[in-house]
Amino acid sequence: KFSHTLRVALVDAGMTQQQLADAVGVSRETVNAHVTGRTEPNVTQLTKYAEALGVRFVVAPATGLEPVTYRSSHSGDAA
């Protein structure tokens, strides 16, 4: 699920939910809803999350639901 991927990316980036919220211009409650899986981010939020966390989210074509994270420093190689 995206919520798990977002939690892992937050931990890897060493960011809190509040720091991510501040970086992307949403409330901590919005980030929490995405981290806990209550809601999914829209495309704009997803893009901002990726930029703030230094990752790329790619939707897996097989399910259409589960994103895969790639570290931006790996030139497209899976992390």
C-alpha positions as protocol buffer text, in pm:
chain_id: "A"
residue {
  index: 1
  type: LYS
  ca { x: 0 y: 0 z: 0 }
}
residue {
  index: 2
  type: PHE
  ca { x: 105 y: 357 z: -56 }
}
residue {
  index: 3
  type: SER
  ca { x: 75 y: 434 z: 314 }
}
residue {
  index: 4
  type: HIS
  ca { x: 351 y: 184 z: 397 }
}
residue {
  index: 5
  type: THR
  ca { x: 576 y: 321 z: 121 }
}
residue {
  index: 6
  type: LEU
  ca { x: 523 y: 676 z: 249 }
}
residue {
  index: 7
  type: ARG
  ca { x: 605 y: 571 z: 608 }
}
residue {
  index: 8
  type: VAL
  ca { x: 928 y: 406 z: 491 }
}
residue {
  index: 9
  type: ALA
  ca { x: 1024 y: 711 z: 283 }
}
residue {
  index: 10
  type: LEU
  ca { x: 960 y: 939 z: 583 }
}
residue {
  index: 11
  type: VAL
  ca { x: 1184 y: 728 z: 807 }
}
residue {
  index: 12
  type: ASP
  ca { x: 1456 y: 704 z: 540 }
}
residue {
  index: 13
  type: ALA
  ca { x: 1447 y: 1083 z: 496 }
}
residue {
  index: 14
  type: GLY
  ca { x: 1460 y: 1136 z: 873 }
}
residue {
  index: 15
  type: MET
  ca { x: 1152 y: 1359 z: 856 }
}
residue {
  index: 16
  type: THR
  ca { x: 852 y: 1390 z: 1082 }
}
residue {
  index: 17
  type: GLN
  ca { x: 499 y: 1413 z: 949 }
}
residue {
  index: 18
  type: GLN
  ca { x: 496 y: 1783 z: 1047 }
}
residue {
  index: 19
  type: GLN
  ca { x: 820 y: 1851 z: 859 }
}
residue {
  index: 20
  type: LEU
  ca { x: 681 y: 1683 z: 548 }
}
residue {
  index: 21
  type: ALA
  ca { x: 354 y: 1874 z: 581 }
}
residue {
  index: 22
  type: ASP
  ca { x: 544 y: 2204 z: 608 }
}
residue {
  index: 23
  type: ALA
  ca { x: 762 y: 2115 z: 308 }
}
residue {
  index: 24
  type: VAL
  ca { x: 468 y: 2038 z: 79 }
}
residue {
  index: 25
  type: GLY
  ca { x: 219 y: 2294 z: 211 }
}
residue {
  index: 26
  type: VAL
  ca { x: -45 y: 2066 z: 361 }
}
residue {
  index: 27
  type: SER
  ca { x: -158 y: 2005 z: 718 }
}
residue {
  index: 28
  type: ARG
  ca { x: -3 y: 1739 z: 940 }
}
residue {
  index: 29
  type: GLU
  ca { x: -348 y: 1583 z: 950 }
}
residue {
  index: 30
  type: THR
  ca { x: -339 y: 1541 z: 571 }
}
residue {
  index: 31
  type: VAL
  ca { x: 2 y: 1373 z: 586 }
}
residue {
  index: 32
  type: ASN
  ca { x: -120 y: 1153 z: 871 }
}
residue {
  index: 33
  type: ALA
  ca { x: -424 y: 1048 z: 667 }
}
residue {
  index: 34
  type: HIS
  ca { x: -191 y: 940 z: 385 }
}
residue {
  index: 35
  type: VAL
  ca { x: 57 y: 768 z: 620 }
}
residue {
  index: 36
  type: THR
  ca { x: -219 y: 572 z: 792 }
}
residue {
  index: 37
  type: GLY
  ca { x: -397 y: 485 z: 468 }
}
residue {
  index: 38
  type: ARG
  ca { x: -720 y: 667 z: 544 }
}
residue {
  index: 39
  type: THR
  ca { x: -686 y: 860 z: 217 }
}
residue {
  index: 40
  type: GLU
  ca { x: -458 y: 860 z: -88 }
}
residue {
  index: 41
  type: PRO
  ca { x: -274 y: 1171 z: -204 }
}
residue {
  index: 42
  type: ASN
  ca { x: -368 y: 1339 z: -528 }
}
residue {
  index: 43
  type: VAL
  ca { x: -114 y: 1370 z: -810 }
}
residue {
  index: 44
  type: THR
  ca { x: 0 y: 1716 z: -697 }
}
residue {
  index: 45
  type: GLN
  ca { x: 54 y: 1598 z: -339 }
}
residue {
  index: 46
  type: LEU
  ca { x: 234 y: 1285 z: -460 }
}
residue {
  index: 47
  type: THR
  ca { x: 471 y: 1495 z: -670 }
}
residue {
  index: 48
  type: LYS
  ca { x: 543 y: 1729 z: -379 }
}
residue {
  index: 49
  type: TYR
  ca { x: 599 y: 1436 z: -142 }
}
residue {
  index: 50
  type: ALA
  ca { x: 849 y: 1283 z: -384 }
}
residue {
  index: 51
  type: GLU
  ca { x: 1040 y: 1609 z: -416 }
}
residue {
  index: 52
  type: ALA
  ca { x: 1048 y: 1670 z: -39 }
}
residue {
  index: 53
  type: LEU
  ca { x: 1153 y: 1312 z: 39 }
}
residue {
  index: 54
  type: GLY
  ca { x: 1408 y: 1282 z: -242 }
}
residue {
  index: 55
  type: VAL
  ca { x: 1236 y: 982 z: -401 }
}
residue {
  index: 56
  type: ARG
  ca { x: 1035 y: 895 z: -709 }
}
residue {
  index: 57
  type: PHE
  ca { x: 704 y: 715 z: -673 }
}
residue {
  index: 58
  type: VAL
  ca { x: 609 y: 489 z: -963 }
}
residue {
  index: 59
  type: VAL
  ca { x: 271 y: 317 z: -968 }
}
residue {
  index: 60
  type: ALA
  ca { x: 316 y: -55 z: -1028 }
}
residue {
  index: 61
  type: PRO
  ca { x: 125 y: -139 z: -1349 }
}
residue {
  index: 62
  type: ALA
  ca { x: 17 y: -484 z: -1228 }
}
residue {
  index: 63
  type: THR
  ca { x: -199 y: -351 z: -945 }
}
residue {
  index: 64
  type: GLY
  ca { x: -224 y: 19 z: -1019 }
}
residue {
  index: 65
  type: LEU
  ca { x: -209 y: 79 z: -644 }
}
residue {
  index: 66
  type: GLU
  ca { x: 130 y: -1 z: -500 }
}
residue {
  index: 67
  type: PRO
  ca { x: 401 y: 259 z: -559 }
}
residue {
  index: 68
  type: VAL
  ca { x: 765 y: 167 z: -582 }
}
residue {
  index: 69
  type: THR
  ca { x: 1024 y: 408 z: -447 }
}
residue {
  index: 70
  type: TYR
  ca { x: 1349 y: 486 z: -617 }
}
residue {
  index: 71
  type: ARG
  ca { x: 1617 y: 701 z: -463 }
}
residue {
  index: 72
  type: SER
  ca { x: 1672 y: 999 z: -689 }
}
residue {
  index: 73
  type: SER
  ca { x: 2048 y: 957 z: -651 }
}
residue {
  index: 74
  type: HIS
  ca { x: 2041 y: 610 z: -810 }
}
residue {
  index: 75
  type: SER
  ca { x: 1966 y: 721 z: -1167 }
}
residue {
  index: 76
  type: GLY
  ca { x: 1657 y: 502 z: -1191 }
}
residue {
  index: 77
  type: ASP
  ca { x: 1800 y: 189 z: -1030 }
}
residue {
  index: 78
  type: ALA
  ca { x: 1568 y: 32 z: -775 }
}
residue {
  index: 79
  type: ALA
  ca { x: 1666 y: 105 z: -415 }
}
